[in-house]
Tab-separated table of C-alpha atoms in Angstrom:
chain	number	residue	atom	x	y	z
A	1	MET	CA	-10.465	-8.030	6.928
A	2	SER	CA	-11.420	-8.075	3.260
A	3	ALA	CA	-8.770	-7.401	0.631
A	4	LYS	CA	-10.778	-4.450	-0.680
A	5	LYS	CA	-10.928	-2.732	2.708
A	6	SER	CA	-7.234	-3.387	3.240
A	7	ARG	CA	-6.342	-1.790	-0.079
A	8	PHE	CA	-8.385	1.338	0.588
A	9	PHE	CA	-6.733	1.746	3.975
A	10	LEU	CA	-3.305	1.487	2.338
A	11	ILE	CA	-4.176	4.178	-0.149
A	12	PHE	CA	-4.756	6.736	2.588
A	13	ALA	CA	-1.749	5.535	4.554
A	14	ILE	CA	0.697	6.170	1.718
A	15	LEU	CA	-0.633	9.264	-0.042
A	16	PRO	CA	1.000	11.929	2.172
A	17	PHE	CA	4.479	10.657	1.217
A	18	LEU	CA	5.373	11.788	-2.292
A	19	THR	CA	8.746	10.995	-3.821
A	20	SER	CA	8.606	11.128	-7.620
A	21	CYS	CA	9.346	13.805	-10.183
A	22	SER	CA	7.589	14.780	-13.393
A	23	ASN	CA	9.064	15.190	-16.870
A	24	VAL	CA	5.914	16.820	-18.262
A	25	VAL	CA	4.253	20.104	-17.329
A	26	CYS	CA	0.591	19.060	-17.318
A	27	ASP	CA	-2.188	18.306	-14.884
A	28	VAL	CA	-0.393	15.570	-12.911
A	29	SER	CA	2.267	16.325	-10.334
A	30	ASP	CA	3.272	13.196	-8.390
A	31	VAL	CA	3.233	9.416	-8.415
A	32	GLN	CA	3.284	7.226	-5.320
A	33	ALA	CA	4.204	3.568	-5.811
A	34	THR	CA	4.184	1.332	-2.740
A	35	VAL	CA	4.667	-2.440	-2.668
A	36	VAL	CA	2.594	-4.230	-0.026
A	37	PHE	CA	3.652	-7.583	1.432
A	38	ASP	CA	0.594	-9.112	3.084
A	39	TYR	CA	1.285	-12.030	5.441
A	40	HIS	CA	-2.019	-13.802	6.048
A	41	ASP	CA	-0.606	-16.390	8.467
A	42	GLU	CA	2.638	-17.439	10.128
A	43	GLU	CA	3.752	-20.039	7.584
A	44	SER	CA	2.663	-18.926	4.112
A	45	LEU	CA	4.668	-16.695	1.807
A	46	PRO	CA	3.181	-13.224	1.453
A	47	ASP	CA	0.731	-11.999	-1.102
A	48	SER	CA	2.289	-8.957	-2.772
A	49	ARG	CA	0.879	-6.175	-4.893
A	50	THR	CA	1.737	-2.658	-5.967
A	51	CYS	CA	-0.322	0.411	-5.089
A	52	ILE	CA	0.159	3.117	-7.732
A	53	PHE	CA	-1.563	6.491	-7.572
A	54	VAL	CA	-0.989	9.698	-9.520
A	55	LYS	CA	-1.803	13.126	-8.138
A	56	ILE	CA	-4.174	15.073	-10.393
A	57	ASP	CA	-4.007	18.873	-10.375
A	58	GLY	CA	-7.074	19.191	-12.584
A	59	ASP	CA	-10.514	17.607	-12.336
A	60	VAL	CA	-9.887	14.068	-11.088
A	61	SER	CA	-13.432	13.031	-12.051
A	62	ARG	CA	-12.448	13.395	-15.729
A	63	THR	CA	-9.817	10.676	-15.491
A	64	GLU	CA	-10.205	8.099	-18.246
A	65	SER	CA	-7.297	5.678	-18.045
A	66	ILE	CA	-3.797	5.048	-16.742
A	67	LYS	CA	-1.083	3.030	-18.440
A	68	ILE	CA	2.099	1.893	-16.705
A	69	VAL	CA	5.118	0.952	-18.817
A	70	ASN	CA	8.376	-0.646	-17.707
A	71	THR	CA	10.967	1.551	-19.430
A	72	GLU	CA	13.449	-1.322	-19.746
A	73	ASN	CA	11.400	-4.187	-21.242
A	74	LYS	CA	8.367	-2.135	-22.402
A	75	TYR	CA	5.840	-4.383	-20.628
A	76	GLU	CA	2.553	-2.572	-20.019
A	77	TRP	CA	-0.177	-2.583	-17.379
A	78	ARG	CA	-3.450	-0.738	-17.945
A	79	VAL	CA	-5.862	0.638	-15.363
A	80	GLU	CA	-9.057	1.204	-17.336
A	81	ASN	CA	-11.297	2.106	-14.380
A	82	PRO	CA	-9.017	3.903	-11.922
A	83	THR	CA	-10.007	4.424	-8.314
A	84	LEU	CA	-10.581	8.153	-7.740
A	85	LEU	CA	-9.844	9.644	-4.331
A	86	GLN	CA	-9.948	13.022	-2.672
A	87	SER	CA	-7.909	13.590	0.481
A	88	LYS	CA	-5.994	16.256	2.371
A	89	ALA	CA	-2.996	15.198	0.280
A	90	GLY	CA	-4.841	16.127	-2.937
A	91	ASP	CA	-6.853	14.378	-5.639
A	92	TRP	CA	-5.578	11.009	-6.845
A	93	ALA	CA	-6.301	8.340	-9.440
A	94	GLY	CA	-4.857	4.845	-9.640
A	95	SER	CA	-5.100	1.325	-8.309
A	96	ALA	CA	-4.219	-0.445	-5.066
A	97	ASN	CA	-3.896	-3.777	-6.832
A	98	VAL	CA	-1.427	-3.636	-9.727
A	99	ARG	CA	0.157	-7.049	-10.207
A	100	GLY	CA	2.885	-8.424	-12.411
A	101	GLU	CA	3.788	-11.946	-13.443
A	102	GLY	CA	2.463	-14.634	-11.136
A	103	GLU	CA	-0.050	-12.233	-9.581
A	104	ASN	CA	2.689	-10.614	-7.527
A	105	ALA	CA	3.985	-7.064	-7.170
A	106	LEU	CA	5.525	-5.388	-10.197
A	107	PRO	CA	9.219	-6.199	-10.728
A	108	GLN	CA	11.700	-3.703	-9.372
A	109	GLY	CA	12.760	-1.122	-11.920
A	110	ASN	CA	11.953	2.137	-13.647
A	111	TYR	CA	8.505	2.887	-15.015
A	112	ARG	CA	6.600	5.570	-16.872
A	113	LEU	CA	2.995	6.381	-16.042
A	114	HIS	CA	0.770	7.597	-18.886
A	115	TYR	CA	-2.307	9.496	-17.749
A	116	LYS	CA	-5.279	10.291	-20.026
A	117	ASN	CA	-8.409	12.275	-19.276
A	118	MET	CA	-11.798	12.278	-21.000
A	119	ALA	CA	-10.789	15.190	-23.232
A	120	GLY	CA	-7.987	13.089	-24.672
A	121	GLU	CA	-5.295	15.116	-22.933
A	122	GLU	CA	-2.290	13.091	-21.817
A	123	ALA	CA	0.598	13.445	-19.402
A	124	GLU	CA	3.571	11.281	-18.476
A	125	MET	CA	5.593	10.826	-15.331
A	126	ASP	CA	8.521	8.593	-14.410
A	127	PHE	CA	8.732	6.653	-11.166
A	128	SER	CA	10.481	3.619	-9.714
A	129	VAL	CA	9.454	0.470	-7.879
A	130	ILE	CA	11.903	-0.525	-5.145
A	131	TYR	CA	11.639	-3.195	-2.437
A	132	PRO	CA	13.745	-5.916	-0.749
A	133	ALA	CA	13.286	-8.909	-3.062
A	134	GLN	CA	13.969	-11.348	-0.204
A	135	PHE	CA	10.671	-10.417	1.476
A	136	SER	CA	8.824	-12.485	-1.144
A	137	GLU	CA	10.549	-15.616	0.141
A	138	GLN	CA	10.228	-14.927	3.862
A	139	GLN	CA	7.537	-15.867	6.346
A	140	ALA	CA	5.931	-13.782	9.035
A	141	THR	CA	8.029	-15.604	11.624
A	142	ASP	CA	11.153	-14.090	10.025
A	143	PHE	CA	10.099	-10.652	11.253
A	144	PRO	CA	11.299	-8.416	12.775
A	145	LYS	CA	14.699	-10.135	12.411
A	146	ALA	CA	14.405	-9.667	8.643
A	147	LEU	CA	14.674	-5.911	9.209
A	148	THR	CA	18.073	-5.913	10.911
A	149	ASP	CA	19.891	-5.020	7.683
A	150	ASP	CA	21.343	-1.526	8.154
A	151	SER	CA	20.114	-0.510	4.707
A	152	LEU	CA	16.471	-0.952	5.773
A	153	THR	CA	14.831	1.938	7.621
A	154	PHE	CA	11.521	0.899	9.133
A	155	SER	CA	9.052	2.008	11.741
A	156	GLU	CA	6.532	-0.245	13.469
A	157	LYS	CA	2.875	0.763	13.352
A	158	ILE	CA	-0.269	-0.898	14.672
A	159	ALA	CA	-3.479	-1.231	12.677
A	160	VAL	CA	-6.635	-1.795	14.755
A	161	TYR	CA	-9.765	-3.320	13.179
A	162	ASP	CA	-13.288	-4.151	14.273
A	163	LYS	CA	-14.946	-7.545	13.693
A	164	ASN	CA	-16.054	-6.461	10.197
A	165	GLY	CA	-12.492	-5.678	9.193
A	166	ASP	CA	-13.016	-1.918	9.199
A	167	LEU	CA	-9.980	0.100	10.189
A	168	LEU	CA	-10.339	1.908	13.520
A	169	PHE	CA	-6.785	3.186	13.908
A	170	PHE	CA	-3.365	3.119	12.267
A	171	GLY	CA	-0.276	4.536	13.893
A	172	ASN	CA	1.732	4.387	17.092
A	173	ILE	CA	0.000	2.738	20.009
A	174	GLU	CA	1.039	0.444	22.835
A	175	LYS	CA	0.576	-3.178	21.840
A	176	ASN	CA	-1.440	-4.034	24.908
A	177	THR	CA	-4.890	-5.621	24.728
A	178	ASP	CA	-6.344	-3.763	27.721
A	179	SER	CA	-5.180	-0.334	26.572
A	180	ILE	CA	-6.320	-0.943	22.984
A	181	LEU	CA	-9.786	-2.083	24.073
A	182	LYS	CA	-10.059	0.883	26.412
A	183	LYS	CA	-9.473	3.284	23.519
A	184	PHE	CA	-11.356	1.199	20.941
A	185	PRO	CA	-14.100	-0.902	22.598
A	186	ASP	CA	-15.173	-2.351	19.230
A	187	ALA	CA	-11.671	-3.568	18.362
A	188	ASP	CA	-11.468	-7.234	17.367
A	189	PHE	CA	-7.924	-7.719	16.055
A	190	ILE	CA	-4.724	-5.879	15.249
A	191	ARG	CA	-2.005	-6.203	12.645
A	192	VAL	CA	1.581	-5.077	13.068
A	193	CYS	CA	2.876	-3.157	10.067
A	194	TYR	CA	6.572	-2.664	9.358
A	195	GLU	CA	6.597	0.441	7.251
A	196	ASP	CA	9.514	1.671	5.161
A	197	ASN	CA	10.215	5.284	6.077
A	198	SER	CA	10.096	6.324	2.409
A	199	LYS	CA	6.771	4.483	1.873
A	200	LYS	CA	8.262	2.358	-0.921
A	201	TYR	CA	7.075	-0.865	0.768
A	202	MET	CA	5.039	-2.077	3.731
A	203	CYS	CA	4.869	-5.467	5.462
A	204	PHE	CA	1.630	-6.429	7.208
A	205	MET	CA	1.872	-9.241	9.742
A	206	PRO	CA	-0.974	-11.757	10.329
A	207	PRO	CA	-4.012	-10.721	12.391
A	208	GLU	CA	-3.714	-10.971	16.174
A	209	TYR	CA	-7.125	-11.337	17.793
A	210	LEU	CA	-7.841	-9.518	21.032
A	211	GLU	CA	-9.218	-11.515	23.948
A	212	LYS	CA	-11.888	-9.555	25.750
A	213	LYS	CA	-12.408	-10.174	29.434
A	214	ALA	CA	-15.786	-11.589	30.356
A	215	GLU	CA	-18.076	-9.037	31.967
A	216	ASN	CA	-19.254	-9.785	35.507
């Protein structure tokens, strides 16, 4: 599955879960920040990135830019060409690939999002980035044991893809090749996702390819 397709899937997976609060009465009403740990194989450390999207109450097509500022050290990240999305959860602008130092997810901490539209109107909103730091140093083989800490609340989901890497399904389904192929004949591989119940972080395990029985 391509990184681009993976990121767009994650956007729609996280948008219904909104947990931030605004300090400005304007045309933005929520921010969703989710850290994604992407384990490409069993032995490598994960690739990590931050998906950040702001809910727009006005015309999302007039979005110009987004700036993200760490309120403690004042470091900035700019999204000059935000991805614009419309969904049942509202209209959103942001990026599924915000990275900090070393091309990894943003450091944990408190942030302020600055939104600007084409008319020059601006709005601000505070949010936080929270995730278990130890996940960056763990391998896929450490899961699900890595989730036994009582402070971690996770659910296991299955993502089903076709041979082109397009998402066919994400949710609760029996992890059984025959039953998956019966429901999704074009399925080629699956990925287990350990998903934080608050949508603050998600851990995608390596692809598991489905063996199709030879037709007689």
